[in-house]
PDB file of C-alpha atoms in Angstrom:
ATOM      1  CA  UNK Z   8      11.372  -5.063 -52.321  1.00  0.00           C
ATOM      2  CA  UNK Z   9      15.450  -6.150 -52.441  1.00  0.00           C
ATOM      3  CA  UNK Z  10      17.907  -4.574 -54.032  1.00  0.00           C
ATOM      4  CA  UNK Z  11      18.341  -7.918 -56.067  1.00  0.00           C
ATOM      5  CA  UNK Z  12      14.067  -7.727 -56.536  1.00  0.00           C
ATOM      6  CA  UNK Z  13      14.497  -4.410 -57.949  1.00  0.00           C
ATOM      7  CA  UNK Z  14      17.245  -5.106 -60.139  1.00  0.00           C
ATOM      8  CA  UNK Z  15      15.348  -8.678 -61.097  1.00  0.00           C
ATOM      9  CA  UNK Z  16      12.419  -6.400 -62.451  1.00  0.00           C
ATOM     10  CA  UNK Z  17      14.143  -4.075 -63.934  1.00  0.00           C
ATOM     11  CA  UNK Z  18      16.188  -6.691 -66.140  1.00  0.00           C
ATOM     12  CA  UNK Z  19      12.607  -8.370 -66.358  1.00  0.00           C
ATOM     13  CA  UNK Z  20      11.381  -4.740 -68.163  1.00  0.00           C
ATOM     14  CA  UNK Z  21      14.473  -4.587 -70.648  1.00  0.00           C
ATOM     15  CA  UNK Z  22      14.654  -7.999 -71.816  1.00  0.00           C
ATOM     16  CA  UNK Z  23      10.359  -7.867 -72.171  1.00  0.00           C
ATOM     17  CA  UNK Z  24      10.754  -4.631 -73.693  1.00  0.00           C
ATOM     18  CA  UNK Z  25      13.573  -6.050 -76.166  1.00  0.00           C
ATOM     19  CA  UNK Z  26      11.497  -9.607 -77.422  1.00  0.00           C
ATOM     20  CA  UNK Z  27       8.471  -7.305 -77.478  1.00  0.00           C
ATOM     21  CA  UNK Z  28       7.048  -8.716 -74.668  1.00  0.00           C
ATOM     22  CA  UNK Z  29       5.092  -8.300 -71.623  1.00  0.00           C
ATOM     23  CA  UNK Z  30       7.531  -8.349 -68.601  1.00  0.00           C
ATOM     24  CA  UNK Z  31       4.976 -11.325 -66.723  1.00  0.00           C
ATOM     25  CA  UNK Z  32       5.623 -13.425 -69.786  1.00  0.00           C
ATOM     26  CA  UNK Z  33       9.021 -14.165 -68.839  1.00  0.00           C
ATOM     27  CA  UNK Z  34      10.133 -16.669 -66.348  1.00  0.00           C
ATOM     28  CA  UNK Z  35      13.432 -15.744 -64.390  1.00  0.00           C
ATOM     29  CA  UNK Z  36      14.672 -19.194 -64.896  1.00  0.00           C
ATOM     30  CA  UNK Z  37      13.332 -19.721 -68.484  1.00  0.00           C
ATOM     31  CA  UNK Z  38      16.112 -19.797 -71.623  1.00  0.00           C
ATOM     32  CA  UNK Z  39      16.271 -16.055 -73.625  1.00  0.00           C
ATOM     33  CA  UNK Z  40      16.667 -18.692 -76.907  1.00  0.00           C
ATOM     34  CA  UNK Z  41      12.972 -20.664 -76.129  1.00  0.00           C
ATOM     35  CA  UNK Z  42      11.472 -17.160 -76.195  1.00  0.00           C
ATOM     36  CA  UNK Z  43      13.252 -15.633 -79.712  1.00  0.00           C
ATOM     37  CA  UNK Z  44      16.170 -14.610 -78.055  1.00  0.00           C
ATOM     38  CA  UNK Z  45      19.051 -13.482 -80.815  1.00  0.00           C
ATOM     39  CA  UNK Z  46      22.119 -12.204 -80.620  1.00  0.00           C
ATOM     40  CA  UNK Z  47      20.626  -8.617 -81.972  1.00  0.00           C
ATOM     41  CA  UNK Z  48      18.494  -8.886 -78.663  1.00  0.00           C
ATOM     42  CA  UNK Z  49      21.598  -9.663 -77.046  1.00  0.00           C
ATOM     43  CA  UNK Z  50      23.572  -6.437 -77.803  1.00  0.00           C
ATOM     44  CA  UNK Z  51      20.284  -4.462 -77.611  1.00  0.00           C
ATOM     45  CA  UNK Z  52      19.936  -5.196 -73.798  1.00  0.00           C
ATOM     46  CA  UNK Z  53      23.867  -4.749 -73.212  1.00  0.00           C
ATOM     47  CA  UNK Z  54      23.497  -1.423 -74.472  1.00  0.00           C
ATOM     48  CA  UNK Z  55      20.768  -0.968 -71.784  1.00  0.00           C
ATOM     49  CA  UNK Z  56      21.717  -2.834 -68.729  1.00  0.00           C
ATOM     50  CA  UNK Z  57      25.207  -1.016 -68.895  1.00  0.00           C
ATOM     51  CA  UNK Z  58      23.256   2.641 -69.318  1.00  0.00           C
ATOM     52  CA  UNK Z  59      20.821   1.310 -66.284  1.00  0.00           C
ATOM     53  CA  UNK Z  60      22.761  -0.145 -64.156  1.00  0.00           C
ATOM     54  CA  UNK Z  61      25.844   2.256 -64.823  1.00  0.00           C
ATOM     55  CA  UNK Z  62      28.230  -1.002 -65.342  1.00  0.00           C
ATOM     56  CA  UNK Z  63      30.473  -2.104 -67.850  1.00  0.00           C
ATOM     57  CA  UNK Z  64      29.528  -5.787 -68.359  1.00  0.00           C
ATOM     58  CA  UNK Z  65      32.151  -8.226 -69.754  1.00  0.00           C
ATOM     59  CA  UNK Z  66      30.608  -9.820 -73.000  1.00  0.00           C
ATOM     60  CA  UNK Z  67      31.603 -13.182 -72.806  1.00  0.00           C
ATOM     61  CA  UNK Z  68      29.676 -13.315 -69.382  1.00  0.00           C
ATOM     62  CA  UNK Z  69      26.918 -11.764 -70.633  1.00  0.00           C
ATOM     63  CA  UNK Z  70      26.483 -14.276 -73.704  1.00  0.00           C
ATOM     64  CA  UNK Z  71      26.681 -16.996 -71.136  1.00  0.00           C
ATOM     65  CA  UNK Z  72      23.894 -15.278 -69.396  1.00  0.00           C
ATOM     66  CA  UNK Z  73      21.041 -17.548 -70.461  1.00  0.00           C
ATOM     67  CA  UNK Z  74      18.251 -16.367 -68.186  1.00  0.00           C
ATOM     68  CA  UNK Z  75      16.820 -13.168 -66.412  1.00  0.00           C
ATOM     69  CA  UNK Z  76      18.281 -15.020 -63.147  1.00  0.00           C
ATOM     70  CA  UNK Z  77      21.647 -15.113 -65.312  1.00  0.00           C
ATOM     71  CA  UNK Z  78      22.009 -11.656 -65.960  1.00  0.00           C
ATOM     72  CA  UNK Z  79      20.703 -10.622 -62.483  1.00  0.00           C
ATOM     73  CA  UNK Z  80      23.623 -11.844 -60.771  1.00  0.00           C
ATOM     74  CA  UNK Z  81      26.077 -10.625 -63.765  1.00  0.00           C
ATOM     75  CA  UNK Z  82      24.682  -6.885 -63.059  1.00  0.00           C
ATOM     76  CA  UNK Z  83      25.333  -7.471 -59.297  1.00  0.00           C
ATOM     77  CA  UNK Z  84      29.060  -8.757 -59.940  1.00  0.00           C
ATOM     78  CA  UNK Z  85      29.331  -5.991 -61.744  1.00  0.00           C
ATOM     79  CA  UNK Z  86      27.965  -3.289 -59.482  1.00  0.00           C
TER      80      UNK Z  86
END
């Protein structure tokens, strides 16, 4: 698997783990928002992408980030 796979499934895991969710219910390319996303979701994976990833993610990109494709290529800008 990529580099970019690996870090696809692991952002997969944290935002599945967040909504309470299994991992293969969420479509890269689907909006957070269609699938309960909040903005207490939002900080909750922050917190967790920074501490998995070991980045410090700008804020205002991340709330722009409206997929798991989104925040994918955030955590690789930021890496």
């Amino acid at each position: 698997m990529s580099e970019s796979g690996s870090i696809e499934e692991s952002v997969r895991e944290i935002i599945a783990d967040v909504l309470g969710a299994d991992p293969a219910d969420i479509p890269a390319d689907q909006a957070l928002a269609a699938l309960g996303w909040d903005s207490m979701n939002s900080m909750e994976a922050l917190v967790r992408l920074e501490k998995q990833f070991a980045v410090d993610l700008d804020l205002r990109s991340f709330h722009a980030a409206y997929t798991v494709t989104d925040m994918v290529a955030l955590v690789e800008k930021f890496q």
